Coordinates of C-alpha atoms in Angstrom, one line a residue:
X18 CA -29.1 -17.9 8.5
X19 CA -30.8 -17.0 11.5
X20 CA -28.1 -16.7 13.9
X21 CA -27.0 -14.1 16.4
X22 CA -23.7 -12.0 15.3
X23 CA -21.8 -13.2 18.6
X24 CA -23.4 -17.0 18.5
X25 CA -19.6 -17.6 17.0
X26 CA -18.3 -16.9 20.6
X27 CA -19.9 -20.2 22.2
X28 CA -19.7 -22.4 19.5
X29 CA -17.2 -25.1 19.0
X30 CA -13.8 -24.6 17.7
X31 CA -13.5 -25.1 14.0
X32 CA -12.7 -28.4 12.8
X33 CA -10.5 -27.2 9.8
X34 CA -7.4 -24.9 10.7
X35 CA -4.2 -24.6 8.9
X36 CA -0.8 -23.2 10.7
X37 CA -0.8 -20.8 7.9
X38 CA -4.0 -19.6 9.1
X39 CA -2.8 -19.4 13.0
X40 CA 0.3 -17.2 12.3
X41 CA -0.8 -14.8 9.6
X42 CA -3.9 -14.3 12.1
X43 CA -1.3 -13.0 14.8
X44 CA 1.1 -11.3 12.7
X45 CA -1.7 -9.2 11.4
X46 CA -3.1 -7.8 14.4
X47 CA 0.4 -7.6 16.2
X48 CA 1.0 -4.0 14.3
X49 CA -2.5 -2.6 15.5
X50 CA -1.3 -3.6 19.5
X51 CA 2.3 -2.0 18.5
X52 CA 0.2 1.1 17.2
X53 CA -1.9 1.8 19.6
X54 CA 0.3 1.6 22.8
X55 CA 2.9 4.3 20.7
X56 CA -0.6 6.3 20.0
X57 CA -1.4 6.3 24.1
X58 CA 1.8 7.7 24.8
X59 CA 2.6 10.1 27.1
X60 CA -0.6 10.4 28.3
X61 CA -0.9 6.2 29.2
X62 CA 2.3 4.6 30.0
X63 CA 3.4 0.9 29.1
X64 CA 2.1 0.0 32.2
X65 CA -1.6 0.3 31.4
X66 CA -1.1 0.7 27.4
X67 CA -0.5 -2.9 27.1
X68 CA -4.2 -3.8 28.8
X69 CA -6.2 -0.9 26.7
X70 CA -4.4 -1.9 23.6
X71 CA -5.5 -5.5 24.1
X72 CA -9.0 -4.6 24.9
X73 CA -9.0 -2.1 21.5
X74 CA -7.7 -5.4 19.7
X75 CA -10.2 -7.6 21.0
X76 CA -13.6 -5.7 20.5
X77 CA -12.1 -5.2 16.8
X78 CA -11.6 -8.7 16.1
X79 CA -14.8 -9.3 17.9
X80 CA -17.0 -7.0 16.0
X81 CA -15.3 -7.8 12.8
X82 CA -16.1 -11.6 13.1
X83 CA -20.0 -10.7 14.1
X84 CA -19.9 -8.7 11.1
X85 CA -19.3 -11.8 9.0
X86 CA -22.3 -13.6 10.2
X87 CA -23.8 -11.5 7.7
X88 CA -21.5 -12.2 4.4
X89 CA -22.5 -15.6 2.7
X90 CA -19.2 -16.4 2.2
X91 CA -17.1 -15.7 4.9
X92 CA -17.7 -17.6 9.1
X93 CA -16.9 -16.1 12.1
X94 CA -14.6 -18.5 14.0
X95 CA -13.9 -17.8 17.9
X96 CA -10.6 -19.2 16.6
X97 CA -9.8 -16.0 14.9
X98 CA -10.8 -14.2 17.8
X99 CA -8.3 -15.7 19.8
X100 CA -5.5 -15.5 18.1
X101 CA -6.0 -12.2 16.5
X102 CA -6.3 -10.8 20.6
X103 CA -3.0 -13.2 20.7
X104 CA -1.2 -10.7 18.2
X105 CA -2.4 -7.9 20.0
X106 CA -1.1 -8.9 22.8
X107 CA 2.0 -9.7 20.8
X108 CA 1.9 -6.3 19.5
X109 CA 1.3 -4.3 23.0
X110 CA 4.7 -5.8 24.2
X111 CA 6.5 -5.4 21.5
X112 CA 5.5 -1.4 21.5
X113 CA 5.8 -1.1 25.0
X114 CA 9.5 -2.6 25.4
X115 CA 10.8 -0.5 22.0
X116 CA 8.9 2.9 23.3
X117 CA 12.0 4.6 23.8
X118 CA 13.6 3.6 20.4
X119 CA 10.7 5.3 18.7
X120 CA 9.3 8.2 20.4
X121 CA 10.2 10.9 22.6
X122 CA 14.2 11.4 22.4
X123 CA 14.4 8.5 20.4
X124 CA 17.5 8.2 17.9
X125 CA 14.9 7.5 15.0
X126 CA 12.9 11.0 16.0
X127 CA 16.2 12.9 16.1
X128 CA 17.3 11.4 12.3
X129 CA 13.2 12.3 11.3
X130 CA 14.3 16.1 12.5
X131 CA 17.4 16.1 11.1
X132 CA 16.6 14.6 7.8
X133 CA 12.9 15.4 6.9
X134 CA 11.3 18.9 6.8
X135 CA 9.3 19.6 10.1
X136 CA 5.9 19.4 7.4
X137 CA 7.1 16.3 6.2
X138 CA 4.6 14.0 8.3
X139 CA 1.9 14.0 5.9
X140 CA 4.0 13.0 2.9
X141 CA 6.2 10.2 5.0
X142 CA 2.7 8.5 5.4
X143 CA 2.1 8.9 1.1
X144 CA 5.6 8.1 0.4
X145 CA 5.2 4.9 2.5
X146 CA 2.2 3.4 0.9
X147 CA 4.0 3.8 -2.4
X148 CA 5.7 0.2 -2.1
X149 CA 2.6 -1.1 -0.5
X150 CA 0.6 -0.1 -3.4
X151 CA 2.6 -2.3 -5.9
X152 CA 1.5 -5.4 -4.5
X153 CA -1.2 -5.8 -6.9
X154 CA 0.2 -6.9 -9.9
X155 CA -0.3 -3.9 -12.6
X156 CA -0.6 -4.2 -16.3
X157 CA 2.4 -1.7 -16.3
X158 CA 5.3 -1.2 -13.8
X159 CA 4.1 1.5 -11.3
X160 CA 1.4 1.7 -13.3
X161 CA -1.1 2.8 -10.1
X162 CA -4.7 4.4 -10.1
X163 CA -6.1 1.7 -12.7
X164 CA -9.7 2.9 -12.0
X165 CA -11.7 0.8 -15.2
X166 CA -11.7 -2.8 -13.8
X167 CA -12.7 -1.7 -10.3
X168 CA -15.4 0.7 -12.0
X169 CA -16.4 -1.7 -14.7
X170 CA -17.3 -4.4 -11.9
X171 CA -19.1 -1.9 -9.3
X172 CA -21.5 -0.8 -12.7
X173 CA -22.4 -4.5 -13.6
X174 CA -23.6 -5.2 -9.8
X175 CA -25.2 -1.7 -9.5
X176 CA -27.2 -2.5 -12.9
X177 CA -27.0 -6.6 -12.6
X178 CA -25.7 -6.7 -16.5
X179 CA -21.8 -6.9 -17.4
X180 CA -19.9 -4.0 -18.7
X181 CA -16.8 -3.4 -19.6
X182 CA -15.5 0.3 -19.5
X183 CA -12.4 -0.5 -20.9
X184 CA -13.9 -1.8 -24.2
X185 CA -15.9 1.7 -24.2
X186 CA -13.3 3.7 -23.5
X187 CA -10.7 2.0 -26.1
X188 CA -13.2 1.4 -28.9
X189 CA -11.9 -2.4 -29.3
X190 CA -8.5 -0.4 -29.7
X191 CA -5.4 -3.2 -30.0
X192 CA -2.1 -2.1 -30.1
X193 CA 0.7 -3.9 -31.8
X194 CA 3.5 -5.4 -28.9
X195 CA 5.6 -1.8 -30.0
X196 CA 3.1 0.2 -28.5
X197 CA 2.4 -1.8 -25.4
X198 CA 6.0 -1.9 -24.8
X199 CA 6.2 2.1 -25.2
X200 CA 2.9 2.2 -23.4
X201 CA 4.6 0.8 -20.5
X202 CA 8.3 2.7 -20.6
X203 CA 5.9 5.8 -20.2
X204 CA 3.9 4.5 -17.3
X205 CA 7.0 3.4 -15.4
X206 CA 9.2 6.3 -15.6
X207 CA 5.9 8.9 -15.3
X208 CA 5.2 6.7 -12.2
X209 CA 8.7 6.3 -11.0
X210 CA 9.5 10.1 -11.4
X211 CA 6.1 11.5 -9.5
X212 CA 7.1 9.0 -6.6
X213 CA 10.6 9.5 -6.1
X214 CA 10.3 13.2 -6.7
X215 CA 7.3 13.3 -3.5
X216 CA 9.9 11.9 -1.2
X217 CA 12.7 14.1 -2.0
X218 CA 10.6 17.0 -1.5
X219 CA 10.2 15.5 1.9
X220 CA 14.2 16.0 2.7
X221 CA 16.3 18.7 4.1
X222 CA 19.7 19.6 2.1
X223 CA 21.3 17.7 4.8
X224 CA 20.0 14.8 4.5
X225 CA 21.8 11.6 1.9
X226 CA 19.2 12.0 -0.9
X227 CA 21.3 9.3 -2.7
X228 CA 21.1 7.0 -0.1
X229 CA 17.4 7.7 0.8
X230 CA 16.6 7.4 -2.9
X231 CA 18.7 4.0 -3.3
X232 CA 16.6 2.6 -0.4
X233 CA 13.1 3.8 -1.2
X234 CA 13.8 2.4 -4.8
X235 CA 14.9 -0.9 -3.6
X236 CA 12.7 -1.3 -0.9
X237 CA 9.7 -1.0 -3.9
X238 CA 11.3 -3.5 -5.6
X239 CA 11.8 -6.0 -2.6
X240 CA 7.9 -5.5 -2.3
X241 CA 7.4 -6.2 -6.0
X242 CA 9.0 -9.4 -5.8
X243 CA 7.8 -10.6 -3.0
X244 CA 4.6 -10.0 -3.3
X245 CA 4.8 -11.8 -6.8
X246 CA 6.5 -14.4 -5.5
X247 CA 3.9 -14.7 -2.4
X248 CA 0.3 -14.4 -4.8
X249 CA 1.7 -16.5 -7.4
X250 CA 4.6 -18.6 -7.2
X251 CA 8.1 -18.4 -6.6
X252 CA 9.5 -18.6 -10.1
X253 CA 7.3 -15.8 -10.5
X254 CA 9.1 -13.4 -8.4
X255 CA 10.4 -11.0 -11.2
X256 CA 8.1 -12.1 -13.8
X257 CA 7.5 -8.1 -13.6
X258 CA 10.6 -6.9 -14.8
X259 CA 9.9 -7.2 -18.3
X260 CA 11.8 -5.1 -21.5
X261 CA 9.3 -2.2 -21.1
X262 CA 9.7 -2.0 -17.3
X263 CA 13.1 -1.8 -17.7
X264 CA 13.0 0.9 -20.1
X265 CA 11.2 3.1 -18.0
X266 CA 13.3 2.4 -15.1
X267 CA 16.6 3.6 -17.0
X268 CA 14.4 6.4 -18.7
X269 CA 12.9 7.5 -14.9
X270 CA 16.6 7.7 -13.5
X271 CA 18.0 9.8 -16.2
X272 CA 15.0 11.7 -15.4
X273 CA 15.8 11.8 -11.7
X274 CA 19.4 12.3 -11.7
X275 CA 18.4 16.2 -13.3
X276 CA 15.7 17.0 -11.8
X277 CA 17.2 16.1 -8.0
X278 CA 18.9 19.7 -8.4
X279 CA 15.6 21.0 -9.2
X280 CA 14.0 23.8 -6.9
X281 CA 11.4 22.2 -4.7
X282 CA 9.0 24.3 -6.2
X283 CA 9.7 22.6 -9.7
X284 CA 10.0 19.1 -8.5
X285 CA 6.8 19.7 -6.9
X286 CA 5.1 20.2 -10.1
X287 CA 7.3 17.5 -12.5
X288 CA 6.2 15.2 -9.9
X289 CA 2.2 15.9 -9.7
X290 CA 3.0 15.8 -14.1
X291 CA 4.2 12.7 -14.0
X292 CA 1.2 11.4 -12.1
X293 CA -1.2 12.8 -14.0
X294 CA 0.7 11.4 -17.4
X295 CA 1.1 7.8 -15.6
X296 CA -2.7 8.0 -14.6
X297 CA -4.2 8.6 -18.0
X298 CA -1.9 6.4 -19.7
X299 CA -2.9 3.4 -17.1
X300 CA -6.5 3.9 -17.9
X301 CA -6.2 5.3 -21.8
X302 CA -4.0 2.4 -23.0
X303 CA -5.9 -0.9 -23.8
X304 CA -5.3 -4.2 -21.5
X305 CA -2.0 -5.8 -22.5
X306 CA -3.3 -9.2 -23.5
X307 CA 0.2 -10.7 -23.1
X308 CA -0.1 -9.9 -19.2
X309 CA -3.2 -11.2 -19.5
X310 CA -1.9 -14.6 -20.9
X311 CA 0.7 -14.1 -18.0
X312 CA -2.1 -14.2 -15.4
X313 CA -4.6 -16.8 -16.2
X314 CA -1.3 -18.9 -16.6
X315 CA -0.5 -18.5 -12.8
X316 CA -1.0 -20.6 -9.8
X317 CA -2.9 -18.2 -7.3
X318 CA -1.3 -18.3 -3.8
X319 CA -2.5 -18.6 -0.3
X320 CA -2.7 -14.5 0.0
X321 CA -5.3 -14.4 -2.8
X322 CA -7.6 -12.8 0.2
X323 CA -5.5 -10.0 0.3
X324 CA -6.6 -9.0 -3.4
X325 CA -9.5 -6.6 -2.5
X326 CA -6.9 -4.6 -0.2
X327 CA -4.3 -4.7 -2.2
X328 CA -6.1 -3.5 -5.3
X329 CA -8.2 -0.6 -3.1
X330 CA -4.2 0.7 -1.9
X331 CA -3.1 0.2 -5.8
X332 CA -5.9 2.9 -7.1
X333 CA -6.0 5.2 -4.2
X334 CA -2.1 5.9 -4.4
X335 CA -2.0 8.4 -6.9
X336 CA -4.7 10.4 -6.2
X337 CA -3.2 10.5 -2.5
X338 CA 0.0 11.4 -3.4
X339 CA -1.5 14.4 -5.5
X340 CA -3.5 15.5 -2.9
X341 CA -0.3 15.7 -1.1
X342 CA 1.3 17.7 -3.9
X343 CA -1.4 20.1 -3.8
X344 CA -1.9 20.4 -0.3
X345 CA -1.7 24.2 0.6
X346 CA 1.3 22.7 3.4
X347 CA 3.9 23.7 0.1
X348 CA 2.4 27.2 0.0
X349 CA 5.4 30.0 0.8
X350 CA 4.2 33.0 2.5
X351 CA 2.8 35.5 0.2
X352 CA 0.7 33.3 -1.9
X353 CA 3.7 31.5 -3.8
X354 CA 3.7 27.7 -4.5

């Protein structure tokens, strides 16, 4: 449009705003100032960490809204600026008055020691993302790594004419509501078993495995719902607990409570299985048109922005958490996996 990518910075404040739009601005960058002032320390103290995390926070926010001056449908607003530097500065506080609770000869460190294997950093970040990852709403419970749609819709803009990979790949296959709902016990306890079993390989024999277990499973859950309830609408909130999903769940803890007293070595393995069956099944098995129905019958929710993220974190899961699986960090001296 012929404009500079900092003009934003001197032009007027926007006329439409929403509160919504305010607090969800501050909230989101008050992590990042939280993040950097723990990633300064030792070597920066609170004292200066607040100032250099607010500067990071700012040139972020500042070259992500120039960036925009660029996409036809999105404005850079000096508005966001300032309340994303807001949350920053939110953030920096925050990080700099719960410093000791966190790092260095923190409570939380010592229970990391004593609970999780010394190796265990890599797989706490996997195991993490795993809830976060089920905020995009799935045609199957846990059903991660749906590659088609996202593949389908980069081909049609790379070759400007629509296709459809999951038409290819199916043949026009339609499954009777049988074979969806057995299509979707297998997704949910492959993909429950492969997630589960990656974070009890993270634990030492001291640690409560039942607890941990109870807690990362209903901590998924809470995520599931919410986020449901958040991109749709309220009533909406366990719309995905549905016969099949249920199923699996039951069918994934029987699963779990034998193979807990597995060797590491063989949950290691059951668990990269399971995520290879629950990745071929969420991309070999046709779209469910009764989730479909589901969907288009919806009222889309103020977080509908969030879709591109939250899909991108929905596919990439899997194939992180078999990275993981694979990583040479579980070889045993001598060669041995």
């Amino acid at each position: 449009m012929g404009l500079l990518p900092f003009d934003y910075l001197w032009a007027r404040l926007p006329y439409y705003w929403t509160g919504f739009d305010l607090w969800t601005n501050i909230v989101g960058y008050a992590p990042f100032g939280a993040l950097v002032v723990y990633a300064l320390y030792p070597r920066v103290r609170s004292t200066w960490a607040v100032p250099l995390s607010l500067i990071a926070g700012v040139a972020l926010s500042a070259i992500m809204e120039a960036v925009q001056t660029y996409l036809p449908t999105r404005i850079p607003s000096n508005l966001d600026l300032l309340t994303n530097s807001c949350g920053t500065l939110l953030g920096a506080l925050i990080g700099a008055w719960t410093r000791r609770y966190f790092l260095r000869e923190s409570r939380l460190l010592e229970v990391r020691r004593r609970w999780f294997s010394r190796e265990a950093s890599r797989g706490l970040v996997v195991v993490g993302l795993w809830p976060l990852a089920l905020i995009y709403p799935q045609n199957h419970l846990f059903g991660l790594g749906h590659v088609v749609p996202p593949l389908s819709s980069l081909l049609s803009d790379l070759l400007d004419t629509p296709i459809d990979l999951a038409t290819w790949w199916t043949n026009n296959a339609q499954l009777n509501a049988e074979q969806y709902w057995l299509a979707e016990i297998i997704v949910t306890a492959c993909g429950l078993t492969g997630a589960v079993l990656t974070m009890l390989l993270l634990l030492r024999k001291q640690a409560p495995r039942n607890m941990l277990t109870a807690v990362y499973l209903l901590s998924a859950v809470f995520v599931k719902s919410l986020s449901c309830a958040l991109f749709f609408a309220p009533e909406n909130a366990f719309a995905w607990f549905t016969p099949g999903a249920a199923g699996g769940m039951i069918i994934g803890g029987l699963m779990l409570a034998g193979l807990s007293f597995a060797p590491p070595t063989a949950q290691r393995r059951i668990a990269a299985l399971g995520l290879i069956f629950s990745l071929l099944a969420t991309n070999a098995v046709p779209a469910n048109p009764y989730f479909v129905s589901t969907l288009q019958t919806w009222v889309q929710g103020k977080f509908l922005n969030f879709d591109g993220a939250a899909q991108f974190l929905s596919v990439l899961w899997p194939f992180l958490a078999l990275w993981f699986l694979y990583h040479p960090v579980h070889r045993k001296p001598g060669g041995q996996k």
